[in-house]
Coordinates of C-alpha atoms and ligand atoms in Angstrom, one line a residue:
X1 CA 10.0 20.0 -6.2
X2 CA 12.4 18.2 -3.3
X3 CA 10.1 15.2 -2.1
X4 CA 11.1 13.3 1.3
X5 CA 9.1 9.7 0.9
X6 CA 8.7 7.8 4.2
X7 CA 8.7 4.1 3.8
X8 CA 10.6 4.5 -0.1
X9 CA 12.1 0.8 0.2
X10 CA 8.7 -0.6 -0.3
X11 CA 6.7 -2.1 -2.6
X12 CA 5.1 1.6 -3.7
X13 CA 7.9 3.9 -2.2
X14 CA 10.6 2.7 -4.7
X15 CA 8.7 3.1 -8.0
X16 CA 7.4 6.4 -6.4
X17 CA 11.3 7.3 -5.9
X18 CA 12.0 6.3 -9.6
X19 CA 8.8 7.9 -11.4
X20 CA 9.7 11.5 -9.2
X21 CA 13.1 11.2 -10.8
X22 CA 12.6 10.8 -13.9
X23 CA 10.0 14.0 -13.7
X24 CA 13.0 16.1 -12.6
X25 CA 11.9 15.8 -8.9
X26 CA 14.3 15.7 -5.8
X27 CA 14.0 13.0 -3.6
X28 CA 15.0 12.1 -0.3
X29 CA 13.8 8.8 1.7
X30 CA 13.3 7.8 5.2
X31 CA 12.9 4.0 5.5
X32 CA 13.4 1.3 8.5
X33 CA 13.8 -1.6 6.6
X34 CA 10.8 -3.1 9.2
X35 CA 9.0 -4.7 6.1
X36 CA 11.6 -6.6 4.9
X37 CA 12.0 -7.9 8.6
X38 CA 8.1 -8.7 8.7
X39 CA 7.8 -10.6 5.6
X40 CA 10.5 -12.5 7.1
X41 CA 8.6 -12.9 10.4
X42 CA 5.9 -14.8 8.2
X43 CA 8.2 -17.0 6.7
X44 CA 8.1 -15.5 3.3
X45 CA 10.0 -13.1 1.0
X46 CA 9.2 -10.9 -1.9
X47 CA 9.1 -12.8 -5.6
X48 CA 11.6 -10.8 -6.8
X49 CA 15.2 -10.6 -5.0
X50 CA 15.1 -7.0 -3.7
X51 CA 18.8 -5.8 -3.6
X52 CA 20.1 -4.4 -0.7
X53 CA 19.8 -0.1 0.2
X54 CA 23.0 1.1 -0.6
X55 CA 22.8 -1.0 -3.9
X56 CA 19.7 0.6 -4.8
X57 CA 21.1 3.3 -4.5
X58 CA 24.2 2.8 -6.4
X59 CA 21.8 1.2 -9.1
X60 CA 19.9 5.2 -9.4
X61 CA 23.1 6.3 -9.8
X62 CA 24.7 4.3 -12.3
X63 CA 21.1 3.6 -14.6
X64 CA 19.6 7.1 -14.1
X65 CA 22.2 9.3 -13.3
X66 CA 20.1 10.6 -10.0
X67 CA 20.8 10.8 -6.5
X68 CA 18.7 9.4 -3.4
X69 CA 19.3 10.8 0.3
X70 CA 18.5 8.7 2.2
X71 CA 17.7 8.3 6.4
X72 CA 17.5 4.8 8.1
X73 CA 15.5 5.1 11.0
X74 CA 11.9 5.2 12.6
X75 CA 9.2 7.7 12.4
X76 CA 8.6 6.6 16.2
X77 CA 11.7 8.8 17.3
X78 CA 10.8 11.9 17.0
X79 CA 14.1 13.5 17.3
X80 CA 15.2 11.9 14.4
X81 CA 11.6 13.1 12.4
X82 CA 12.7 16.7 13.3
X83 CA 16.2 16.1 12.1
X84 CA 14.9 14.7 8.2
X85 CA 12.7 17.6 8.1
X86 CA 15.4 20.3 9.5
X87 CA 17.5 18.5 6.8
X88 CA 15.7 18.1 3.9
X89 CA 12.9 21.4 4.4
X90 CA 10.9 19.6 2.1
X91 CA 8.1 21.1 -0.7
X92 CA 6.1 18.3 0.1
X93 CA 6.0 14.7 2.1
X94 CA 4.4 11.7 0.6
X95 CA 4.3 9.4 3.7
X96 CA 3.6 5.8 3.3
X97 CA 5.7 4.4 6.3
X98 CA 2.8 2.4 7.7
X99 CA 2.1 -1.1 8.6
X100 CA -0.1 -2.0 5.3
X101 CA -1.5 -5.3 5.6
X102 CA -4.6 -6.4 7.1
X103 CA -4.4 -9.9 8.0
X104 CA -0.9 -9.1 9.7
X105 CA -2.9 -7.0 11.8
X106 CA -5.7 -8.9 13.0
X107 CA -2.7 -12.1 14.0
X108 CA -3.2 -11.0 17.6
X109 CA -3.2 -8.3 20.1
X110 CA 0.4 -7.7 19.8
X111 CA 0.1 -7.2 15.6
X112 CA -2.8 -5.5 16.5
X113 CA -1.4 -2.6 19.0
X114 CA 1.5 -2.6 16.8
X115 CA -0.1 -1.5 13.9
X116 CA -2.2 1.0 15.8
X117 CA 0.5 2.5 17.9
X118 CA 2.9 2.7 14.8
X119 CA 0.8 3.8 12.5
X120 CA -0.7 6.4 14.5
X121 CA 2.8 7.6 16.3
X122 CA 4.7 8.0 12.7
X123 CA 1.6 10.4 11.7
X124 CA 1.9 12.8 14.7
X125 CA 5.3 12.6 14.3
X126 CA 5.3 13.9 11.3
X127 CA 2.2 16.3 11.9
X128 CA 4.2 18.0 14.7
X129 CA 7.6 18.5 12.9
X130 CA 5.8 19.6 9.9
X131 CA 4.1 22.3 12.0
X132 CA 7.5 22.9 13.4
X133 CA 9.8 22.9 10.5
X134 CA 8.0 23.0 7.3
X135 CA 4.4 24.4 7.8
X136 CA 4.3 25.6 3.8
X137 CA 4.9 21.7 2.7
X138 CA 2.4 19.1 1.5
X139 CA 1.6 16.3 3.2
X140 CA 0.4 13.5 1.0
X141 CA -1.1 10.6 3.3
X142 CA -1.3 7.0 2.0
X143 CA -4.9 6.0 3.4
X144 CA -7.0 3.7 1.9
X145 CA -10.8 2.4 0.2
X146 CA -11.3 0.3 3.4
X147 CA -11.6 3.0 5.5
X148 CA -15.4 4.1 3.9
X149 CA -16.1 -0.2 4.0
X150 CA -18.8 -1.4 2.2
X151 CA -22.2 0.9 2.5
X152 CA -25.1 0.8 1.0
X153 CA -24.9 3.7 -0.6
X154 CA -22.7 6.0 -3.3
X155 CA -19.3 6.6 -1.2
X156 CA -18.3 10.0 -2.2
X157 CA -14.3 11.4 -1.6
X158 CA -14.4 11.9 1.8
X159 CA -17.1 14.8 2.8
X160 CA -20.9 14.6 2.0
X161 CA -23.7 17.1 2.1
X162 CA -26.6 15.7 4.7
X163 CA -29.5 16.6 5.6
X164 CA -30.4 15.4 9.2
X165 CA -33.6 16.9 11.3
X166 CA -34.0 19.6 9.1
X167 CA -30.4 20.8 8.8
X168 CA -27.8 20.1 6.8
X169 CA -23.8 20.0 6.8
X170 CA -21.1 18.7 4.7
X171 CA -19.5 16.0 7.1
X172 CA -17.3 13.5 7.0
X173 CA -18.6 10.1 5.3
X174 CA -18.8 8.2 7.4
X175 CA -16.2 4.9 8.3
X176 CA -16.6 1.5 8.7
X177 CA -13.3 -0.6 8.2
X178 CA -12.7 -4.0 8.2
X179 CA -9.1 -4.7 10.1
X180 CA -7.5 -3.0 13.0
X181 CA -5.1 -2.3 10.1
X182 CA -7.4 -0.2 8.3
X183 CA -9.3 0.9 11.6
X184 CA -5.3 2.4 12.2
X185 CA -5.8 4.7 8.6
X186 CA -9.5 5.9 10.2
X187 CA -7.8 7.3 13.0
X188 CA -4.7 8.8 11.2
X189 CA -7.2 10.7 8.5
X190 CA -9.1 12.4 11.8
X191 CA -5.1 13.1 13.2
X192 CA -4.4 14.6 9.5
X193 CA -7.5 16.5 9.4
X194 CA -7.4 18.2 12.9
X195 CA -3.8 19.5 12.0
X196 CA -4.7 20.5 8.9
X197 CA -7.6 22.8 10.6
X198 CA -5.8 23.7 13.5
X199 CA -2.5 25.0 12.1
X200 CA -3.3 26.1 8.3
X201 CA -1.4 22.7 7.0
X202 CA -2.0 21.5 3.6
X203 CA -2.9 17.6 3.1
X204 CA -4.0 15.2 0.8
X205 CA -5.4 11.8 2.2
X206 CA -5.3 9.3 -0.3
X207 CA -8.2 6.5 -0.2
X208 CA -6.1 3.7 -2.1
X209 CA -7.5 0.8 -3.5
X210 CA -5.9 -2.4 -3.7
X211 CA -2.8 -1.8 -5.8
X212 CA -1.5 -4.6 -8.7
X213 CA 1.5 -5.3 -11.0
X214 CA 4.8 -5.4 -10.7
X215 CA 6.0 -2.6 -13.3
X216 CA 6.4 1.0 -14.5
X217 CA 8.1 2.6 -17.2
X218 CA 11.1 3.5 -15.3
X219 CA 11.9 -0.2 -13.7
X220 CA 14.1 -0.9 -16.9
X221 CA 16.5 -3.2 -15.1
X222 CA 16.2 -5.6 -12.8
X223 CA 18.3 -3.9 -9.9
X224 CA 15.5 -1.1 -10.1
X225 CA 12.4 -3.9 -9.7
X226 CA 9.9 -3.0 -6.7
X227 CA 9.7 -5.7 -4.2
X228 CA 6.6 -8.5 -5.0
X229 CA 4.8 -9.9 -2.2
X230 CA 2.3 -13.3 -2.5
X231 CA 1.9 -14.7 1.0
X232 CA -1.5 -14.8 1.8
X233 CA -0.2 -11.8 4.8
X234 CA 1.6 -9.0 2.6
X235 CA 0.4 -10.1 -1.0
X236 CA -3.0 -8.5 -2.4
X237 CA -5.4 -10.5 -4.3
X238 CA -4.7 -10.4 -7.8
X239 CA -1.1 -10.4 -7.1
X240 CA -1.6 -13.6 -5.4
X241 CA -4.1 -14.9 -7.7
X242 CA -1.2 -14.5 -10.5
X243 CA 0.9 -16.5 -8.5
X244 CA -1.2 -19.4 -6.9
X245 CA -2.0 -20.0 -11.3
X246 CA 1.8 -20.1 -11.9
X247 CA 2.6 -22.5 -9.3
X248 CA -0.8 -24.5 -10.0
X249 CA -2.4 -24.0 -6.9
X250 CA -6.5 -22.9 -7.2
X251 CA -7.0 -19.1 -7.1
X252 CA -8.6 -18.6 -4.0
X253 CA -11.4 -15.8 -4.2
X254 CA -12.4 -15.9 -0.3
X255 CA -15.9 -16.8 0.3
X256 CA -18.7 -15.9 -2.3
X257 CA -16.1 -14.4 -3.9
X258 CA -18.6 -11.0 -4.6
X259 CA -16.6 -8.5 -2.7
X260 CA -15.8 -5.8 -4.5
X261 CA -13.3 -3.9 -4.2
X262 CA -11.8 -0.6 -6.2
X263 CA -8.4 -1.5 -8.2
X264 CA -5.6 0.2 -9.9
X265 CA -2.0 -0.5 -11.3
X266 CA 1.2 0.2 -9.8
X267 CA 2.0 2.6 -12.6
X268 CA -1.4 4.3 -12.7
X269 CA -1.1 4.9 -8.8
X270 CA 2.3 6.2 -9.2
X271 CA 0.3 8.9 -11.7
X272 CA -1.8 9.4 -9.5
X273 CA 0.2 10.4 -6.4
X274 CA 2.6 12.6 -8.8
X275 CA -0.7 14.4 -9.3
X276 CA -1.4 15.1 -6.1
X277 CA 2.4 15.9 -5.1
X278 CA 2.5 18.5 -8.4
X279 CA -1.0 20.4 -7.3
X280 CA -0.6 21.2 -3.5
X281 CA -3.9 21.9 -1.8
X282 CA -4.2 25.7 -0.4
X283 CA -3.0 26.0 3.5
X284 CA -5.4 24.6 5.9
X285 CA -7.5 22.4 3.1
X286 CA -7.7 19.0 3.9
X287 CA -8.7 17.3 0.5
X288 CA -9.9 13.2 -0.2
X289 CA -8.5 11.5 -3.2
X290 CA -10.3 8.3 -3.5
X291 CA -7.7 6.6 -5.5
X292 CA -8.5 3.3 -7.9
X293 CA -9.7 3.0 -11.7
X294 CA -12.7 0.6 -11.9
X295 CA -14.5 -2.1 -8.9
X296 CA -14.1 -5.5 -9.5
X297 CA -15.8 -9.1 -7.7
X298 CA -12.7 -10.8 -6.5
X299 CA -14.7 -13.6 -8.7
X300 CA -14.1 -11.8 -11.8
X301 CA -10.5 -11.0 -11.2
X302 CA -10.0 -15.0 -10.5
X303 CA -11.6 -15.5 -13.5
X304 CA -9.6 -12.6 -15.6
X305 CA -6.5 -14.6 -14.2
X306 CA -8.1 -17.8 -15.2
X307 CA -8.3 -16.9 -18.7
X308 CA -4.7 -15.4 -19.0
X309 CA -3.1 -17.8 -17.7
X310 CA -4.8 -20.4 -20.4
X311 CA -2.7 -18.2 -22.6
X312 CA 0.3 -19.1 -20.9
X313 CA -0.4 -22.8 -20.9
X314 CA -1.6 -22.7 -17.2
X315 CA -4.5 -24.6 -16.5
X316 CA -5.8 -23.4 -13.1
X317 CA -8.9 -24.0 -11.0
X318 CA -10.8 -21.8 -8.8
X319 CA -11.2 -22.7 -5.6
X320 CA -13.4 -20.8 -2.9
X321 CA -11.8 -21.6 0.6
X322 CA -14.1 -20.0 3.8
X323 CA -13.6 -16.5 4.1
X324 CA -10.8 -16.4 6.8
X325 CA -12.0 -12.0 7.2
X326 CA -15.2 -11.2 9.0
X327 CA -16.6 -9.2 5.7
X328 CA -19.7 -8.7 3.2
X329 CA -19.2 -11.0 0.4
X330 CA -22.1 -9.9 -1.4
X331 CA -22.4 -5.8 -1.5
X332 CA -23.6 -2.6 -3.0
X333 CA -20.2 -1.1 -3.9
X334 CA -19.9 2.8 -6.2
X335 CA -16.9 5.2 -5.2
X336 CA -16.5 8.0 -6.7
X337 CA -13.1 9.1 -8.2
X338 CA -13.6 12.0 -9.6
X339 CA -10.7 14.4 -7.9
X340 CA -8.1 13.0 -9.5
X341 CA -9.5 13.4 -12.8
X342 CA -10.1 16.9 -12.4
X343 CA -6.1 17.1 -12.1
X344 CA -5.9 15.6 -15.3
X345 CA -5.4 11.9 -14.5
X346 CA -5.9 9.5 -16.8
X347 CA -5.8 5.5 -16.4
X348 CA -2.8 4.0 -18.7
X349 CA -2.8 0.8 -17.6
X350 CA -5.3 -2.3 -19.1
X351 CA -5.9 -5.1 -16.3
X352 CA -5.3 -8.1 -19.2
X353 CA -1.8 -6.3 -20.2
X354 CA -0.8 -6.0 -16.4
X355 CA -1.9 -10.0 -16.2
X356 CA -0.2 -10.6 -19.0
X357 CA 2.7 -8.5 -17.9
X358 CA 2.8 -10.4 -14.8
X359 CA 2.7 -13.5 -15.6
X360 CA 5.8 -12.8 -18.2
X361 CA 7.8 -10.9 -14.9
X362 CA 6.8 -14.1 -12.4
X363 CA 7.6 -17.1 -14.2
X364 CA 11.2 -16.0 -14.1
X365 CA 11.0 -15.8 -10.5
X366 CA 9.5 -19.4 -10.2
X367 CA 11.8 -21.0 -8.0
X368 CA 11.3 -18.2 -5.1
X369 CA 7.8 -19.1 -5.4
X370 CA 7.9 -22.5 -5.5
X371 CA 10.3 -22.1 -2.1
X372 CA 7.1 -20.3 -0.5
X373 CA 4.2 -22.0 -1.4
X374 CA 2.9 -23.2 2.0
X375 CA 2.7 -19.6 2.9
X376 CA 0.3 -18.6 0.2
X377 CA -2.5 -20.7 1.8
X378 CA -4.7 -18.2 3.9
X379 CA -4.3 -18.9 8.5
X380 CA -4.9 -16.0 9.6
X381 CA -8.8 -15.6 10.8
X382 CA -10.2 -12.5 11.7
X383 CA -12.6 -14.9 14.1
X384 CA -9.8 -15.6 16.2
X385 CA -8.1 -13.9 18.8
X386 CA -4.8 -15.5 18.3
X387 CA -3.4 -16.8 15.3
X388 CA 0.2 -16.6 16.3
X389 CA 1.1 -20.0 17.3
X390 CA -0.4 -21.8 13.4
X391 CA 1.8 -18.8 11.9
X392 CA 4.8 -19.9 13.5
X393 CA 3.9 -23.5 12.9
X394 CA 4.3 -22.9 9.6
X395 CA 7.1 -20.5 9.4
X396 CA 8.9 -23.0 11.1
X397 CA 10.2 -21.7 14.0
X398 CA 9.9 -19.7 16.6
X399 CA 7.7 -16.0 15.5
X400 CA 8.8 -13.4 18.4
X401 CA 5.4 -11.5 17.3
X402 CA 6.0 -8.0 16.1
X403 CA 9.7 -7.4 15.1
X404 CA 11.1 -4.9 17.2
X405 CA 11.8 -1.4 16.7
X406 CA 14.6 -0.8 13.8
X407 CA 18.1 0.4 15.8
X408 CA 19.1 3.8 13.7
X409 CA 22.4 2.9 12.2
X410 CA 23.6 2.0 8.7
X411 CA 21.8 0.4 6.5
X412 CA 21.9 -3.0 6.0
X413 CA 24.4 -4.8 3.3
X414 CA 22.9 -7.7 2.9
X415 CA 20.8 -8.7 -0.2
X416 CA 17.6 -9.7 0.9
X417 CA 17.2 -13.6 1.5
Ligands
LIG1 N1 -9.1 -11.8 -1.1 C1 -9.5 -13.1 -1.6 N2 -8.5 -14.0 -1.9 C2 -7.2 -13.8 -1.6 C3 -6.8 -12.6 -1.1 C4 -7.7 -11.6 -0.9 O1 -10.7 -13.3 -1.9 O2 -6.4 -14.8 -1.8 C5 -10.1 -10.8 -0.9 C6 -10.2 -10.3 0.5 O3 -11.0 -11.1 1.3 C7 -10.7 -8.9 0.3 C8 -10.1 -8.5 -1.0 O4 -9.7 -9.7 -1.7 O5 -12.1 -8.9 0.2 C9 -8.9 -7.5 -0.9 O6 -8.0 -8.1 -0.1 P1 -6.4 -7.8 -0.3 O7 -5.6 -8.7 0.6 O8 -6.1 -7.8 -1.7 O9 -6.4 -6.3 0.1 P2 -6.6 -5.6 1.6 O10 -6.4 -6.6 2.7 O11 -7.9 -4.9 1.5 O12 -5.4 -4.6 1.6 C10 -4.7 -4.1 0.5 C11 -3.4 -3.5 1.0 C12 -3.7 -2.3 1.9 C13 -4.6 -1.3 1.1 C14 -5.8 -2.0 0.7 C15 -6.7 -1.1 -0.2 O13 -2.6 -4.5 1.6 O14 -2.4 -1.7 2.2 O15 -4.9 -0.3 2.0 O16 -5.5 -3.1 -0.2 S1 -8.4 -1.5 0.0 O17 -8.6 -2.9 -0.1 O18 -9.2 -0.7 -0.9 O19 -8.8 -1.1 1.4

């Protein structure tokens, strides 16, 4: 199938790139390179040195034989939306060209609106020139877990049958998220659903949980490695958790420490998405995918991490600073996954290998960690309307707020600081 991947320089869109390949997809990408800029904005960088696009590129070529198109640019010009698609007339989309991180969100009104309005805009966009241009294709959505929150109740994948006053309806389960960040995903699964309905579109919305590890089977060198974030903005928690142990700083479960939330590897959700790209839904079915392998307390995966990194001669503590998020830290908490099984997907990946695994990859990046270690220590509070000025205080100089729009052009050559 030819796949176009929005956002395919990140931390998911690359090993999605590389896994499509090597099952004798085609792949095109559309990336702006705004993450790189925003982990910069925060004073920190990804663990591993992420080369520069056109030697990615070059490294496809030479290690796999392949070839990625690629488009540098911003799903918030729509002109240049309609020319990918015109280009490319893909079989499906996967698009996960959205402002991803919660905290970076909730810094202050400015990260807020420009997660919204960028999140938001870059769906339509593609909505409309996929109506336009390439009505038969699959659109694959990166959502995520948060959007359901944390209910009382059995969260189901997306629809549930009620019974209200006597009648009853299958409905939308209902949403209660936990960052303007994930508030943005709410809002783009009702945009993805209305299109869907409206103009006979076929979608998949992907509920993804918190994703961990660093590798899959086709990073085989280290000019293919996926970017790596830690800082307590763009790292997730057991990714940071590995770190903070390596450079012997307390793992930090936030609070109580008894959220829970639903996990899965990098390689497992790079199944997973294959899946849903490789079993299109039927025009004008909108289908949920909630997408993780088993709940964990962010306790227990401190405590997992704990334990391997004994293994490794580490000796770290576990330290619960205030929750810095306004969130339940004691919780009900049972998604069902089963969708995904149904297409035949099957978990591959062990949480104590992938520890293990990670600790192995992350020592050898020690000195970039060890460069960044004020930023792993969590600022941003969801309590507080404006967390800007701390952030720059400890970026060390001056934070502009959101980075600005991406100018279309060619792509950078510079390897990423
Ligand atoms: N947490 C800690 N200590 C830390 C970091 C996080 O206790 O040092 C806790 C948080 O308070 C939260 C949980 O771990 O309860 C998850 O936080 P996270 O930063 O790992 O993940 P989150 O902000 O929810 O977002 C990440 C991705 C996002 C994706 C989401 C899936 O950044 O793109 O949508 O995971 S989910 O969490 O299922 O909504």
């Amino acid at each position: 199938m030819k796949v176009l991947i929005t956002g395919i320089d990140g931390y998911s869109g690359w090993p999605l790139a590389l896994h499509l390949l090597a099952r004798g997809h085609e792949v095109a990408g559309i990336d702006s390179f705004v993450t790189r800029r925003r982990v910069r904005e925060v004073g920190s960088w990804s663990a591993t040195p992420i080369p520069a696009w056109p030697k990615r590129q070059e490294a496809v070529r030479r290690l796999l034989g392949r070839e990625i198109r690629f488009y540098r640019g911003d799903l918030a010009r729509y002109p240049f939306v309609e020319e990918v698609l015109r280009t490319e007339r893909p079989d499906a989309v996967v698009h996960l060209a959205e402002q991803r991180s919660a905290p970076y969100s909730m810094i202050d009104v400015h990260h807020a609106v420009a997660t919204q309005a960028e999140n938001l805009t870059g769906t339509l966009h593609l909505l409309y020139a996929m109506r336009e241009l390439c009505p038969e294709a699959h659109l694959v959505k990166m959502g995520t877990m948060g959007e359901y929150g944390t209910p009382n109740v059995d969260i189901p994948e997306g629809f549930f049958e009620i019974e209200y006053r006597g009648r009853s309806d299958r409905l939308p389960f209902p949403r209660q998220a936990g960052s303007w960040y994930h508030w943005s995903k709410v809002f783009d699964s009702g945009d993805v659903m209305f299109a869907t309905r409206i103009w006979g579109l076929r979608s998949t919305d992907v509920m993804q949980g918190v994703i961990y590890g660093i590798r899959t089977p086709e990073i085989t060198d280290d000019a293919l490695l996926t970017r790596f974030d830690f800082d307590e903005i763009w790292g997730t928690a057991l990714n940071r958790f590995v770190v903070e142990a390596i450079l012997g700083m307390p793992i930090t479960p936030y609070g109580k420490g008894l959220q829970q939330r639903g996990f899965i590897a990098l390689e497992d959700s790079m199944q997973s998405l294959r899946l849903a790209i490789e079993h299109p839904p039927a025009a004008g079915e909108y289908r949920v995918f909630n997408q993780f392998d088993a709940a964990y307390s962010i306790n227990e995966l401190a405590e997992r991490t704990r334990a391997i990194a004994e293994e490794f001669g580490l000796h770290p503590t576990i330290e619960h600073p205030p929750d810095p998020r306004v969130e339940a830290e004691e919780h009900y908490y049972r998604p069902v996954h089963d969708h995904l099984t149904a297409l035949g997907y099957r978990a591959t990946r062990e949480l104590n290998e992938v520890l293990r695994e990670l600790f192995r990859d992350l020592r050898r990046f020690r000195r970039r960690l060890e460069a960044k270690r004020h930023v792993l220590l969590p600022v941003v509070q969801w309590r507080n309307a404006d967390n800007a000025a701390t952030l720059t205080a400890r970026a060390g100089g001056p934070s502009a707020g959101p980075a600005p729009p991406p100018v279309a052009g060619t792509p950078p050559t510079r390897t990423e600081a």
